[in-house]
């Protein structure tokens, strides 16, 4: 956090791709927002519901954020993660990783109820 807090607000906004006080998207190529936007084959932005929850164990010096992304198909969050860590066409990895460290992750598939109801009985 020391390196992040040492950045001027304008520099933080360029890393994130949003205004710090307004939360409005900025035109910031290569920003966290830019790198984590997934486009479909037709160029439309793929929808993702994102949620984040801070956590901490102060006595152990552990602090961080649980991040959850819900999408229609697993390809969308998988693409986000690939772009975040490896970069993509025209962009490098997520610049937020210069100030944070990903520790672990999981991917879960939750089928729709109709899919489960259509399974053959064994």
Short mmCIF file of C-alpha atoms in Angstrom, two decimals:
data_model
loop_
_atom_site.label_atom_id
_atom_site.label_comp_id
_atom_site.label_asym_id
_atom_site.label_seq_id
_atom_site.Cartn_x
_atom_site.Cartn_y
_atom_site.Cartn_z
CA UNK A 1 0.00 0.00 0.00
CA UNK A 2 2.92 2.35 0.57
CA UNK A 3 3.78 2.45 -3.15
CA UNK A 4 0.11 3.02 -4.07
CA UNK A 5 -0.37 5.77 -1.51
CA UNK A 6 2.82 7.46 -2.73
CA UNK A 7 1.18 7.97 -6.15
CA UNK A 8 -0.56 11.24 -6.89
CA UNK A 9 -4.34 10.92 -7.29
CA UNK A 10 -4.03 11.54 -11.04
CA UNK A 11 -1.57 8.64 -11.34
CA UNK A 12 -3.86 6.36 -9.30
CA UNK A 13 -6.73 7.27 -11.63
CA UNK A 14 -4.62 6.35 -14.69
CA UNK A 15 -3.84 2.95 -13.17
CA UNK A 16 -7.48 2.22 -12.31
CA UNK A 17 -9.12 3.94 -15.29
CA UNK A 18 -11.72 5.74 -13.18
CA UNK A 19 -11.94 9.06 -11.37
CA UNK A 20 -11.20 8.59 -7.68
CA UNK A 21 -13.93 10.92 -6.44
CA UNK A 22 -16.47 10.47 -9.26
CA UNK A 23 -15.92 6.78 -10.13
CA UNK A 24 -16.53 7.80 -13.76
CA UNK A 25 -14.66 5.86 -16.44
CA UNK A 26 -11.67 7.66 -17.92
CA UNK A 27 -10.08 7.28 -21.34
CA UNK A 28 -6.99 5.52 -19.97
CA UNK A 29 -5.59 2.92 -22.39
CA UNK A 30 -3.80 0.11 -20.57
CA UNK A 31 -5.55 0.86 -17.27
CA UNK A 32 -7.05 -1.79 -14.99
CA UNK A 33 -10.50 -0.99 -16.39
CA UNK A 34 -9.23 -1.15 -19.98
CA UNK A 35 -7.32 -4.42 -19.53
CA UNK A 36 -10.24 -6.12 -17.76
CA UNK A 37 -12.87 -5.21 -20.35
CA UNK A 38 -13.70 -8.27 -22.44
CA UNK A 39 -15.11 -7.80 -25.93
CA UNK A 40 -17.08 -10.39 -27.86
CA UNK A 41 -16.41 -11.39 -31.47
CA UNK A 42 -18.72 -8.58 -32.64
CA UNK A 43 -16.84 -5.98 -30.55
CA UNK A 44 -19.56 -5.62 -27.90
CA UNK A 45 -18.55 -5.51 -24.25
CA UNK A 46 -19.26 -8.80 -22.49
CA UNK A 47 -21.34 -8.37 -19.35
CA UNK A 48 -19.83 -9.27 -16.00
CA UNK A 49 -21.28 -8.70 -12.56
CA UNK A 50 -18.39 -7.84 -10.26
CA UNK A 51 -18.32 -7.73 -6.48
CA UNK A 52 -15.47 -7.08 -4.07
CA UNK A 53 -15.28 -7.43 -0.30
CA UNK A 54 -12.35 -6.27 1.82
CA UNK A 55 -10.96 -8.62 4.45
CA UNK A 56 -8.26 -8.46 7.03
CA UNK A 57 -6.50 -10.25 9.86
CA UNK A 58 -4.76 -7.30 11.53
CA UNK A 59 -2.91 -9.45 14.08
CA UNK A 60 -1.33 -11.40 11.19
CA UNK A 61 -0.66 -8.45 8.89
CA UNK A 62 -3.03 -9.86 6.24
CA UNK A 63 -5.26 -7.51 4.32
CA UNK A 64 -6.85 -7.79 0.92
CA UNK A 65 -9.93 -8.05 -1.22
CA UNK A 66 -12.09 -11.01 -2.13
CA UNK A 67 -13.17 -10.49 -5.72
CA UNK A 68 -16.05 -12.34 -7.38
CA UNK A 69 -17.10 -12.13 -11.03
CA UNK A 70 -20.30 -13.63 -12.37
CA UNK A 71 -20.68 -14.14 -16.12
CA UNK A 72 -22.81 -16.06 -18.57
CA UNK A 73 -19.94 -18.33 -19.57
CA UNK A 74 -16.64 -19.24 -17.88
CA UNK A 75 -14.76 -17.92 -20.92
CA UNK A 76 -15.43 -14.32 -19.87
CA UNK A 77 -13.70 -14.39 -16.44
CA UNK A 78 -11.01 -16.71 -17.87
CA UNK A 79 -10.29 -14.12 -20.57
CA UNK A 80 -10.24 -11.36 -17.94
CA UNK A 81 -7.67 -13.27 -15.89
CA UNK A 82 -5.52 -14.08 -18.93
CA UNK A 83 -5.49 -10.42 -19.95
CA UNK A 84 -4.89 -9.33 -16.35
CA UNK A 85 -1.78 -11.48 -15.88
CA UNK A 86 -0.45 -11.95 -19.42
CA UNK A 87 -1.72 -8.90 -21.27
CA UNK A 88 -3.56 -8.94 -24.55
CA UNK A 89 -3.41 -7.44 -28.02
CA UNK A 90 -2.24 -3.87 -27.62
CA UNK A 91 -1.89 -3.94 -23.84
CA UNK A 92 0.36 -5.31 -21.17
CA UNK A 93 -0.68 -6.96 -17.93
CA UNK A 94 -2.98 -5.13 -15.52
CA UNK A 95 -1.03 -2.18 -14.05
CA UNK A 96 -2.83 -2.71 -10.73
CA UNK A 97 -0.56 -5.76 -10.27
CA UNK A 98 2.34 -3.32 -9.83
CA UNK A 99 0.70 -2.37 -6.50
CA UNK A 100 -1.00 -5.60 -5.42
CA UNK A 101 -0.41 -9.33 -5.36
CA UNK A 102 -2.88 -12.04 -6.34
CA UNK A 103 -2.58 -14.96 -3.93
CA UNK A 104 -5.12 -17.54 -5.07
CA UNK A 105 -8.26 -18.03 -7.11
CA UNK A 106 -11.01 -20.43 -8.09
CA UNK A 107 -13.52 -20.81 -10.88
CA UNK A 108 -16.94 -22.31 -10.25
CA UNK A 109 -19.60 -23.27 -12.78
CA UNK A 110 -23.20 -23.05 -11.64
CA UNK A 111 -25.52 -24.56 -14.26
CA UNK A 112 -29.02 -23.20 -14.74
CA UNK A 113 -31.87 -25.11 -13.08
CA UNK A 114 -33.19 -26.26 -16.48
CA UNK A 115 -29.86 -27.92 -17.24
CA UNK A 116 -29.99 -29.88 -14.00
CA UNK A 117 -33.64 -30.84 -14.51
CA UNK A 118 -32.84 -32.16 -18.01
CA UNK A 119 -30.11 -34.57 -16.81
CA UNK A 120 -31.03 -38.20 -17.36
CA UNK A 121 -31.78 -40.20 -14.25
CA UNK A 122 -29.28 -42.93 -13.50
#
